[in-house]
Amino acid sequence: MQTDNFITVSPGGNTFYTADPQVISQITTRRNDFPKPVNIYRSVDLFGKNVVSTEGQAWRKHRKLVSPPFTEKNNHLVWSETLKQTQDMLALWVGSKGNGDVTIHRLMDDTMRLSLHVISRAGFGQRMEWPKEEDLTTNHGLDDPQDPSKIQNEKAPGGHLMSYTFALHCLLKNIILVMLAPTWLLKNSPFAKMRKAHEAHMEWGRYMQEMAADKKAAIKSGESETGDMDLMGQIVKGQNVGSNEKTRKNEDILTDAEVLGNAFVFILAGHETAANSIHFSIIFMALNYAIQQQLQQDLNAIFTDKPISEWDYDRDLPQLFGGVTGAVLNEELRLVMPVVTIPKCTLAEPQPLHMDGRSVTVPAKCSIGLCTASVHRNPKYWPHGPESDPELPANVENRPGNDLEEFKVDRWLLTGEKKTAAMPGDSSKTLETEELGINVAADTSNSLYKPEKGAFIPFSEGFRACIGRRFAQVEVLAALAVIFREYTAELAVDEWASDEEVDRMDLAQKKEVWDKAAKRAKWLMKHGMGSVITLQMRKGHVPVRFVRRGNERFKHCV
């Protein structure tokens, strides 16, 4: 259609779509004129209203009271917990000998578990552990329900039928069922899966209620504990807990249901976003060995020979964020964003917009889609070159004539004088953004390419931008650093050749089997994706292995 903006008109209503950064920026900064269509978020109110499902004054209250936990103090906890949990996960991936002969068939399951572990500790003070190697079966990650690498129902504490870990696992695994089916149907269903989903829903709610009660008691007693740093402890403080309890207005506090509602959306949205980025970053690295080498060399320069126990948040994170690791994360988010379209709307009044040098009007009661996937590939606003291989284009169906469908970190790395690596500051803060805890800093480091405002929106933008953006960035950067500092991700070729056969192959034969694995991986990245809550690979899995650097089998095949 040769346009970045168009509107569809139908008896069911009008919908305006845009991939124009200037229009997107106007819409995201005028939150009262272009609010979120909260009716489509009712399904996330499983435990109570929350910062995602509200608008107007209700949203202001939630945002103001849930933003305090998202601080640098909590990010330090995210950093340290991610380093620990990623090391434990990596130990299972490579085995005690670390010889790289373990195939990870369902990588996404493990990155999801990693993110659950991190947010459970940094968000709710619950430390979750990985299974021991001796407890694992050899078919790591396959669909065997008895596979002990999967989360099992350990001994539950008194008053519970499920452990905290298992309740959360079952709830998230069946989240669409719980969101869509009425409670009475789940509870009385003849199907065990539906009854189990209901039980997990009830169990996790009880755990959250108990946790909130414990936090309240600790705050009232004046105890100072590490749990005060976690999200739940800080949210509970916004419940009239403490010395100002009698002076605050009821409309300025969160109810018990709202505390649980916000805790739930933090878990739901937070763990999927970070897990997806780790998952797809690993796949992109396995498909692009030269970029993976570039990443590893940058990690060498940042950490030298320091053990992970000596890595420092304040010293090392800005270098990760402003280096190749940050570029890898940004490029992954450009190509595989959490959601492909960000919904907005107009209410009873039509709204004006400046578009292509003229003023236009968006009709009243119009649905709006900010097309993330399209604006992230819009050649008007991104540095790009020709397709790497015109004979094998990244997008056969819709030849863009450029490399914006390809994973290239160099588009983020600035040439010439190197800037000092630093986390971006909130230079455009206002009194209102301060009050509501809005992080108006750029999504990218000051030392990387900075897209035009509105052109890079993986975490949305403006007042309704993702509240946990920095939490997710810290987690992903730390996890990638741990994984690639000593190991290389390679596509597994088990489907086409055994280890013994690969050992006997010459370079041409290795390239042949690697090409088969790469072809399947690229097909899944293109055709196997789908959204339920976030964009994920839903039609299969890309098996990978992690081998010590220097022991790669296919580095000359890529």
Coordinates of C-alpha atoms in Angstrom, one line a residue:
M1 CA 0.0 0.0 0.0
Q2 CA 3.1 2.3 0.1
T3 CA 1.9 4.0 3.3
D4 CA 2.8 3.7 7.0
N5 CA -0.8 4.6 8.1
F6 CA -4.2 3.3 7.0
I7 CA -7.6 2.8 8.5
T8 CA -10.1 -0.1 7.9
V9 CA -13.8 0.6 8.0
S10 CA -16.4 -2.0 8.7
P11 CA -19.9 -2.4 10.3
G12 CA -18.1 -3.7 13.4
G13 CA -16.1 -0.5 13.8
N14 CA -13.0 1.4 12.5
T15 CA -9.4 0.4 13.1
F16 CA -6.5 2.6 12.5
Y17 CA -3.0 1.0 12.0
T18 CA 0.3 2.8 12.0
A19 CA 4.0 2.0 11.5
D20 CA 4.9 5.7 11.5
P21 CA 7.2 6.6 14.5
Q22 CA 6.0 10.2 14.6
V23 CA 2.4 9.1 14.8
I24 CA 3.2 6.4 17.4
S25 CA 5.0 9.0 19.5
Q26 CA 2.0 11.3 19.5
I27 CA -0.4 8.5 20.5
T28 CA 1.8 7.2 23.3
T29 CA 2.4 10.6 24.8
R30 CA -1.3 11.7 24.7
R31 CA -2.5 8.9 27.0
N32 CA -5.9 10.6 27.8
D33 CA -6.7 11.1 24.1
F34 CA -5.5 7.6 23.1
P35 CA -6.1 5.3 26.1
K36 CA -5.7 1.6 26.3
P37 CA -8.8 -0.4 25.5
V38 CA -9.2 -1.9 28.9
N39 CA -12.0 -4.2 27.9
I40 CA -9.6 -6.6 26.2
Y41 CA -7.6 -6.9 29.4
R42 CA -10.4 -8.2 31.6
S43 CA -8.9 -11.7 31.5
V44 CA -5.9 -10.7 33.5
D45 CA -8.1 -9.6 36.4
L46 CA -7.9 -13.2 37.8
F47 CA -7.0 -12.0 41.3
G48 CA -7.9 -8.3 41.1
K49 CA -7.6 -5.1 39.2
N50 CA -4.0 -4.1 38.3
V51 CA -1.7 -1.6 36.5
V52 CA -2.3 -3.4 33.2
S53 CA -6.1 -3.6 33.2
T54 CA -7.0 -0.1 34.4
E55 CA -7.1 3.4 32.9
G56 CA -7.6 7.0 34.0
Q57 CA -7.5 7.8 37.7
A58 CA -7.5 4.1 38.6
W59 CA -4.4 3.5 36.6
R60 CA -2.7 6.5 38.1
K61 CA -3.3 5.0 41.6
H62 CA -1.9 1.6 40.6
R63 CA 1.1 3.1 38.7
K64 CA 2.0 5.4 41.6
L65 CA 1.8 2.6 44.2
V66 CA 3.4 -0.2 42.3
S67 CA 6.3 1.7 40.7
P68 CA 8.5 2.1 43.9
P69 CA 9.8 -1.5 43.8
F70 CA 11.3 -1.0 40.3
T71 CA 14.4 0.7 41.5
E72 CA 18.2 0.2 41.1
K73 CA 18.1 -1.5 44.5
N74 CA 15.8 -4.2 43.2
N75 CA 17.8 -4.4 39.9
H76 CA 20.9 -5.3 42.0
L77 CA 18.9 -8.3 43.3
V78 CA 17.8 -9.2 39.8
W79 CA 21.4 -9.2 38.7
S80 CA 22.7 -11.4 41.5
E81 CA 19.9 -13.9 41.3
T82 CA 20.1 -14.1 37.5
L83 CA 23.9 -14.9 37.8
K84 CA 23.2 -17.6 40.3
Q85 CA 20.2 -19.2 38.5
T86 CA 21.9 -19.1 35.1
Q87 CA 24.9 -20.9 36.4
D88 CA 22.7 -23.6 37.8
M89 CA 20.8 -23.9 34.5
L90 CA 24.0 -24.0 32.5
A91 CA 25.4 -26.8 34.8
L92 CA 22.4 -28.9 33.7
W93 CA 22.9 -28.0 30.1
V94 CA 26.5 -29.0 29.8
G95 CA 26.7 -31.8 32.5
S96 CA 29.4 -32.3 35.1
K97 CA 32.1 -32.8 32.5
G98 CA 31.0 -29.9 30.4
N99 CA 31.7 -31.7 27.2
G100 CA 28.7 -30.4 25.2
D101 CA 27.1 -33.7 24.4
V102 CA 23.7 -32.9 26.0
T103 CA 21.0 -31.8 23.5
I104 CA 18.5 -29.3 24.9
H105 CA 15.3 -30.2 23.0
R106 CA 13.0 -27.7 24.5
L107 CA 15.1 -24.6 25.2
M108 CA 12.1 -22.4 25.9
D109 CA 11.0 -24.6 28.8
D110 CA 14.3 -23.9 30.5
T111 CA 14.5 -20.2 29.8
M112 CA 10.9 -19.9 31.1
R113 CA 11.9 -21.7 34.3
L114 CA 15.0 -19.5 34.6
S115 CA 12.8 -16.3 34.5
L116 CA 10.3 -17.8 36.9
H117 CA 13.1 -18.4 39.4
V118 CA 14.5 -14.9 39.0
I119 CA 11.1 -13.1 39.4
S120 CA 10.1 -15.4 42.2
R121 CA 13.2 -14.3 44.2
A122 CA 13.5 -10.7 43.2
G123 CA 9.7 -10.2 43.1
F124 CA 8.4 -12.3 46.0
G125 CA 11.3 -13.4 48.1
Q126 CA 10.9 -17.1 47.1
R127 CA 14.1 -18.9 46.2
M128 CA 13.5 -21.7 43.6
E129 CA 16.1 -24.3 42.8
W130 CA 17.0 -26.3 39.7
P131 CA 17.0 -30.2 40.0
K132 CA 20.3 -31.9 40.6
E133 CA 22.1 -33.5 37.7
E134 CA 21.8 -36.9 39.2
D135 CA 18.0 -36.6 39.2
L136 CA 17.8 -35.9 35.5
T137 CA 16.9 -38.4 32.8
T138 CA 18.9 -38.5 29.6
N139 CA 16.0 -37.2 27.5
H140 CA 16.4 -33.7 28.9
G141 CA 13.5 -31.6 27.9
L142 CA 11.4 -34.2 26.1
D143 CA 7.7 -34.6 26.7
D144 CA 7.9 -37.5 29.1
P145 CA 5.6 -36.6 32.1
Q146 CA 7.9 -38.5 34.4
D147 CA 11.0 -36.5 33.3
P148 CA 12.3 -35.1 36.6
S149 CA 13.9 -32.2 34.7
K150 CA 10.4 -30.8 34.7
I151 CA 8.8 -29.1 37.7
Q152 CA 7.3 -31.7 40.0
N153 CA 4.9 -31.3 43.0
E154 CA 7.3 -31.4 45.9
K155 CA 6.0 -31.7 49.4
A156 CA 3.6 -28.9 50.0
P157 CA 3.6 -27.0 53.3
G158 CA 0.7 -27.3 55.8
G159 CA -2.6 -26.0 54.4
H160 CA -1.6 -26.5 50.8
L161 CA -2.1 -29.2 48.2
M162 CA 0.7 -28.0 45.9
S163 CA 4.1 -26.5 46.5
Y164 CA 4.6 -22.9 45.6
T165 CA 6.7 -23.8 42.6
F166 CA 4.3 -26.4 41.3
A167 CA 1.2 -24.2 41.8
L168 CA 2.8 -21.4 39.8
H169 CA 4.0 -23.8 37.1
C170 CA 0.6 -25.3 36.7
L171 CA -1.2 -22.0 36.7
L172 CA 1.0 -20.5 34.0
K173 CA 0.9 -23.6 31.9
N174 CA -2.9 -23.5 31.9
I175 CA -3.3 -19.8 32.0
I176 CA -5.5 -19.5 28.9
L177 CA -7.8 -22.1 30.3
V178 CA -8.0 -20.3 33.7
M179 CA -8.6 -17.0 32.0
L180 CA -11.4 -18.1 29.7
A181 CA -13.3 -20.8 31.5
P182 CA -15.6 -19.9 34.5
T183 CA -14.4 -21.0 37.9
W184 CA -17.4 -23.3 38.5
L185 CA -16.7 -25.2 35.3
L186 CA -13.0 -25.7 36.1
K187 CA -13.7 -26.8 39.6
N188 CA -16.4 -29.4 38.6
S189 CA -15.0 -30.5 35.3
P190 CA -14.8 -34.2 34.5
F191 CA -11.4 -33.5 33.0
A192 CA -8.4 -33.8 35.3
K193 CA -6.5 -31.0 33.5
M194 CA -9.3 -28.5 34.1
R195 CA -9.6 -29.4 37.8
K196 CA -5.8 -29.2 38.2
A197 CA -5.8 -25.7 36.6
H198 CA -8.5 -24.6 39.1
E199 CA -6.5 -26.1 42.0
A200 CA -3.3 -24.3 40.9
H201 CA -5.3 -21.0 40.6
M202 CA -6.6 -21.3 44.1
E203 CA -3.3 -22.5 45.6
W204 CA -1.2 -19.8 44.1
G205 CA -3.7 -17.2 45.3
R206 CA -3.4 -18.6 48.9
Y207 CA 0.4 -18.4 48.7
M208 CA 0.2 -14.8 47.7
Q209 CA -2.3 -14.0 50.4
E210 CA 0.0 -15.6 53.0
M211 CA 3.0 -13.8 51.6
A212 CA 1.3 -10.4 51.7
A213 CA 0.2 -11.0 55.3
D214 CA 3.8 -11.9 56.2
K215 CA 5.1 -8.7 54.6
K216 CA 2.5 -6.6 56.4
A217 CA 3.5 -8.2 59.7
A218 CA 7.2 -7.6 59.1
I219 CA 6.6 -3.9 58.1
K220 CA 4.4 -3.2 61.2
S221 CA 6.9 -4.8 63.5
G222 CA 9.7 -2.6 62.0
E223 CA 11.7 -5.6 60.9
S224 CA 14.4 -4.9 58.3
E225 CA 15.0 -7.8 56.0
T226 CA 16.2 -8.5 52.5
G227 CA 12.6 -9.3 51.6
D228 CA 11.9 -5.5 51.8
M229 CA 13.8 -5.2 48.6
D230 CA 11.4 -7.4 46.7
L231 CA 8.3 -6.2 44.7
M232 CA 5.7 -7.7 47.0
G233 CA 7.2 -6.1 50.1
Q234 CA 7.2 -2.7 48.5
I235 CA 3.7 -3.0 47.1
V236 CA 2.3 -4.0 50.5
K237 CA 3.9 -0.8 51.9
G238 CA 1.4 1.1 49.7
Q239 CA -1.5 -0.5 51.6
N240 CA -1.6 1.9 54.6
V241 CA 0.9 -0.2 56.4
G242 CA 3.1 1.8 58.7
S243 CA 3.0 5.1 60.6
N244 CA 0.9 7.0 58.0
E245 CA -1.8 4.4 58.1
K246 CA -4.5 6.8 59.5
T247 CA -3.7 9.7 57.3
R248 CA -4.0 8.3 53.8
K249 CA -7.2 8.2 51.9
N250 CA -8.9 4.9 51.0
E251 CA -8.8 5.8 47.3
D252 CA -5.0 6.2 47.5
I253 CA -4.3 2.7 48.7
L254 CA -4.4 -0.8 47.1
T255 CA -7.0 -3.3 48.3
D256 CA -5.9 -6.9 49.1
A257 CA -7.3 -8.0 45.8
E258 CA -5.4 -5.3 43.9
V259 CA -2.1 -6.3 45.6
L260 CA -2.7 -9.9 44.3
G261 CA -3.8 -8.6 40.9
N262 CA -0.6 -6.7 40.4
A263 CA 1.6 -9.6 41.7
F264 CA -0.1 -11.8 39.2
V265 CA 0.6 -9.5 36.2
F266 CA 4.2 -9.0 37.2
I267 CA 4.7 -12.8 37.2
L268 CA 2.7 -13.3 34.0
A269 CA 4.2 -10.6 31.8
G270 CA 7.6 -10.4 33.4
H271 CA 8.7 -13.9 33.1
E272 CA 7.6 -14.4 29.5
T273 CA 9.2 -11.3 28.2
A274 CA 12.7 -12.0 29.6
A275 CA 12.5 -15.8 28.9
N276 CA 11.6 -15.1 25.2
S277 CA 14.5 -12.8 24.8
I278 CA 17.0 -15.2 26.2
H279 CA 15.5 -18.1 24.2
F280 CA 15.6 -16.3 20.8
S281 CA 18.9 -14.6 21.5
I282 CA 20.4 -18.1 21.9
I283 CA 18.8 -19.3 18.6
F284 CA 20.1 -16.3 16.8
M285 CA 23.6 -16.9 18.1
A286 CA 23.5 -20.5 17.1
L287 CA 22.5 -19.4 13.6
N288 CA 25.1 -16.7 13.4
Y289 CA 28.5 -17.9 14.6
A290 CA 30.4 -14.8 13.5
I291 CA 28.1 -12.6 15.7
Q292 CA 28.4 -15.1 18.6
Q293 CA 32.2 -14.8 18.3
Q294 CA 31.9 -11.0 18.3
L295 CA 29.8 -11.3 21.5
Q296 CA 32.3 -13.6 23.2
Q297 CA 35.2 -11.3 22.4
D298 CA 33.3 -8.4 23.9
L299 CA 32.6 -10.4 27.1
N300 CA 36.3 -11.2 27.3
A301 CA 37.1 -7.5 27.2
I302 CA 34.5 -6.7 29.9
F303 CA 35.2 -9.5 32.4
T304 CA 38.8 -10.5 31.5
D305 CA 39.5 -13.5 33.8
K306 CA 37.2 -12.4 36.7
P307 CA 35.1 -15.3 38.1
I308 CA 31.4 -14.6 38.1
S309 CA 31.5 -14.2 41.9
E310 CA 33.4 -10.9 41.2
W311 CA 31.1 -9.5 38.6
D312 CA 29.8 -6.1 39.7
Y313 CA 26.4 -4.6 38.7
D314 CA 27.5 -1.0 38.8
R315 CA 30.7 -1.6 36.9
D316 CA 29.8 -4.3 34.5
L317 CA 26.1 -3.8 33.5
P318 CA 26.6 -0.5 31.7
Q319 CA 29.4 -2.1 29.6
L320 CA 27.0 -5.0 28.7
F321 CA 24.2 -2.7 27.9
G322 CA 26.4 -0.5 25.7
G323 CA 28.3 -3.3 24.0
V324 CA 27.7 -6.2 21.8
T325 CA 25.5 -7.9 24.5
G326 CA 23.2 -4.9 24.5
A327 CA 23.2 -4.9 20.7
V328 CA 22.2 -8.6 20.6
L329 CA 19.3 -7.9 23.0
N330 CA 18.1 -4.9 21.0
E331 CA 18.3 -6.7 17.6
E332 CA 16.5 -9.7 19.1
L333 CA 13.7 -7.4 20.4
R334 CA 13.6 -5.6 17.0
L335 CA 12.9 -8.9 15.2
V336 CA 11.0 -10.8 17.9
M337 CA 9.1 -8.2 20.0
P338 CA 6.9 -9.3 22.9
V339 CA 3.7 -8.3 21.1
V340 CA 3.3 -7.6 17.4
T341 CA 0.7 -4.9 17.8
I342 CA 0.1 -2.5 20.8
P343 CA -3.6 -1.7 21.2
K344 CA -4.9 1.9 21.8
C345 CA -8.2 3.5 21.0
T346 CA -10.2 6.8 20.9
L347 CA -13.2 7.3 23.1
A348 CA -16.2 9.5 22.5
E349 CA -14.3 12.3 20.8
P350 CA -12.4 12.2 17.5
Q351 CA -8.7 13.1 17.9
P352 CA -6.3 15.1 15.7
L353 CA -2.9 13.9 14.6
H354 CA 0.0 15.3 12.6
M355 CA 0.8 13.0 9.8
D356 CA 3.1 13.5 6.8
G357 CA 3.1 17.3 7.3
R358 CA -0.7 17.6 7.5
S359 CA -3.4 17.4 10.2
V360 CA -5.7 14.3 10.1
T361 CA -8.5 13.2 12.4
V362 CA -8.9 9.8 14.0
P363 CA -12.6 9.0 14.4
A364 CA -14.3 8.6 17.8
K365 CA -14.6 5.1 19.2
C366 CA -11.8 3.9 16.8
S367 CA -9.5 0.9 17.6
I368 CA -5.8 1.6 17.0
G369 CA -3.0 -0.7 16.4
L370 CA 0.6 0.4 16.8
C371 CA 2.3 -2.1 14.5
T372 CA 5.5 -3.0 16.3
A373 CA 6.6 -5.6 13.9
S374 CA 6.2 -3.2 10.9
V375 CA 7.8 -0.1 12.5
H376 CA 10.8 -2.2 13.6
R377 CA 11.4 -3.1 9.9
N378 CA 10.5 0.2 8.4
P379 CA 13.5 1.1 6.1
K380 CA 12.7 4.8 6.4
Y381 CA 13.9 4.8 10.0
W382 CA 16.5 2.0 10.3
P383 CA 20.1 1.6 9.0
H384 CA 20.1 -1.1 6.5
G385 CA 21.9 -2.6 3.5
P386 CA 21.1 -5.1 0.7
E387 CA 20.0 -8.7 1.4
S388 CA 22.9 -10.8 2.5
D389 CA 22.0 -13.5 0.0
P390 CA 19.5 -12.6 -2.7
E391 CA 19.3 -16.3 -3.6
L392 CA 18.2 -17.2 -0.1
P393 CA 16.2 -14.2 1.2
A394 CA 15.1 -14.0 4.8
N395 CA 11.5 -13.4 3.7
V396 CA 10.6 -15.2 0.5
E397 CA 7.0 -14.2 0.6
N398 CA 7.6 -10.5 0.9
R399 CA 11.0 -9.5 -0.4
P400 CA 11.9 -6.3 1.3
G401 CA 15.0 -5.7 -0.8
N402 CA 17.0 -4.9 2.4
D403 CA 18.5 -6.7 5.3
L404 CA 16.0 -5.6 8.0
E405 CA 14.5 -9.2 8.1
E406 CA 18.0 -10.4 9.1
F407 CA 19.7 -10.5 12.5
K408 CA 22.6 -8.0 12.3
V409 CA 24.0 -6.4 15.5
D410 CA 26.3 -4.1 13.5
R411 CA 23.3 -1.8 12.8
W412 CA 23.4 -1.0 16.6
L413 CA 27.2 -0.6 17.0
L414 CA 28.4 2.9 16.4
T415 CA 31.5 3.5 14.4
G416 CA 34.1 6.2 14.9
E417 CA 34.8 7.7 18.4
K418 CA 33.6 5.3 21.0
K419 CA 31.2 6.7 23.6
T420 CA 31.4 6.0 27.2
A421 CA 29.1 3.0 28.1
A422 CA 26.4 4.2 30.4
M423 CA 22.8 3.4 31.2
P424 CA 20.5 6.1 29.6
G425 CA 19.3 8.8 32.0
D426 CA 15.8 10.1 32.4
S427 CA 16.6 13.4 30.8
S428 CA 12.9 14.2 29.9
K429 CA 11.4 13.7 33.3
T430 CA 8.5 15.9 34.3
L431 CA 6.8 16.4 37.7
E432 CA 4.1 13.9 36.6
T433 CA 6.5 11.2 35.4
E434 CA 8.4 11.6 38.7
E435 CA 5.2 11.1 40.7
L436 CA 4.1 8.1 38.7
G437 CA 7.5 6.4 38.5
I438 CA 7.6 6.6 34.7
N439 CA 11.0 5.7 33.3
V440 CA 11.3 8.0 30.3
A441 CA 14.9 7.0 29.5
A442 CA 15.7 5.5 26.1
D443 CA 15.3 1.7 25.5
T444 CA 18.9 1.6 24.3
S445 CA 22.3 2.6 25.7
N446 CA 23.8 6.0 24.9
S447 CA 26.7 4.2 23.2
L448 CA 24.5 2.3 20.7
Y449 CA 22.5 3.5 17.8
K450 CA 19.4 5.4 19.0
P451 CA 16.4 5.0 16.7
E452 CA 14.0 7.8 16.1
K453 CA 11.4 8.2 18.9
G454 CA 8.6 5.8 18.2
A455 CA 10.6 3.5 15.8
F456 CA 11.7 1.0 18.5
I457 CA 8.9 0.1 20.9
P458 CA 9.4 -3.4 22.3
F459 CA 8.3 -2.2 25.7
S460 CA 5.8 0.3 24.3
E461 CA 6.5 4.0 25.0
G462 CA 5.3 6.9 27.0
F463 CA 3.2 6.7 30.2
R464 CA 2.0 3.2 29.5
A465 CA 5.4 1.8 28.7
C466 CA 6.3 -1.5 30.5
I467 CA 7.0 -0.9 34.1
G468 CA 9.4 -3.8 34.3
R469 CA 11.5 -2.8 31.3
R470 CA 14.8 -2.4 33.2
F471 CA 14.1 -5.5 35.3
A472 CA 13.9 -7.6 32.1
Q473 CA 16.9 -5.9 30.5
V474 CA 19.1 -6.6 33.5
E475 CA 18.0 -10.2 33.6
V476 CA 18.6 -10.9 29.9
L477 CA 22.0 -9.2 29.8
A478 CA 23.2 -11.1 32.9
A479 CA 22.0 -14.4 31.6
L480 CA 23.6 -14.0 28.1
A481 CA 26.9 -12.9 29.7
V482 CA 27.0 -16.1 31.9
I483 CA 26.1 -18.4 29.0
F484 CA 28.4 -17.0 26.3
R485 CA 31.4 -16.1 28.5
E486 CA 32.6 -19.7 28.4
Y487 CA 30.2 -21.6 26.0
T488 CA 29.1 -21.6 22.4
A489 CA 25.5 -22.4 21.4
E490 CA 25.3 -24.8 18.4
L491 CA 22.4 -26.2 16.5
A492 CA 21.9 -29.9 17.4
V493 CA 21.9 -32.2 14.4
D494 CA 20.7 -35.4 16.2
E495 CA 17.8 -35.8 13.8
W496 CA 20.2 -36.2 10.9
A497 CA 23.4 -37.7 12.4
S498 CA 24.8 -39.3 15.6
D499 CA 27.8 -37.9 17.5
E500 CA 29.9 -40.7 16.1
E501 CA 28.9 -40.0 12.6
V502 CA 29.6 -36.3 13.0
D503 CA 33.1 -37.1 14.3
R504 CA 33.8 -39.0 11.1
M505 CA 32.5 -36.3 8.8
D506 CA 34.6 -33.9 6.7
L507 CA 33.7 -30.2 6.5
A508 CA 31.3 -30.6 3.5
Q509 CA 29.4 -33.3 5.2
K510 CA 29.2 -31.3 8.5
K511 CA 27.9 -28.3 6.5
E512 CA 25.2 -30.5 4.9
V513 CA 23.7 -31.6 8.2
W514 CA 24.1 -28.2 9.8
D515 CA 22.3 -26.6 6.8
K516 CA 19.4 -29.0 7.5
A517 CA 19.2 -27.9 11.1
A518 CA 19.5 -24.3 10.1
K519 CA 16.8 -24.5 7.5
R520 CA 14.4 -26.0 10.0
A521 CA 15.3 -23.4 12.6
K522 CA 14.8 -20.5 10.2
W523 CA 11.4 -22.0 9.1
L524 CA 10.2 -22.1 12.7
M525 CA 11.4 -18.6 13.3
K526 CA 9.4 -17.5 10.3
H527 CA 6.3 -19.8 10.3
G528 CA 6.2 -21.3 13.8
M529 CA 5.6 -18.2 15.7
G530 CA 2.3 -17.2 17.4
S531 CA 0.9 -15.0 20.1
V532 CA -1.2 -15.9 23.1
I533 CA 0.1 -13.5 25.7
T534 CA 3.5 -12.8 24.1
L535 CA 5.1 -13.8 20.8
Q536 CA 6.6 -17.3 21.1
M537 CA 7.6 -20.2 19.0
R538 CA 4.5 -22.4 19.1
K539 CA 4.9 -25.0 16.2
G540 CA 8.0 -26.7 17.3
H541 CA 11.4 -26.3 19.0
V542 CA 15.0 -25.7 17.9
P543 CA 17.3 -28.2 19.7
V544 CA 20.7 -26.8 20.7
R545 CA 23.9 -27.8 22.5
F546 CA 26.3 -25.8 24.5
V547 CA 30.0 -26.6 24.0
R548 CA 33.0 -25.1 25.6
R549 CA 34.6 -22.3 23.5
G550 CA 37.2 -23.9 21.3
N551 CA 35.4 -27.2 21.0
E552 CA 32.8 -26.1 18.4
R553 CA 31.9 -28.7 15.8
F554 CA 30.2 -26.5 13.2
K555 CA 32.0 -23.1 13.4
H556 CA 33.2 -23.4 9.8
C557 CA 29.8 -24.3 8.5
V558 CA 27.9 -21.1 9.3

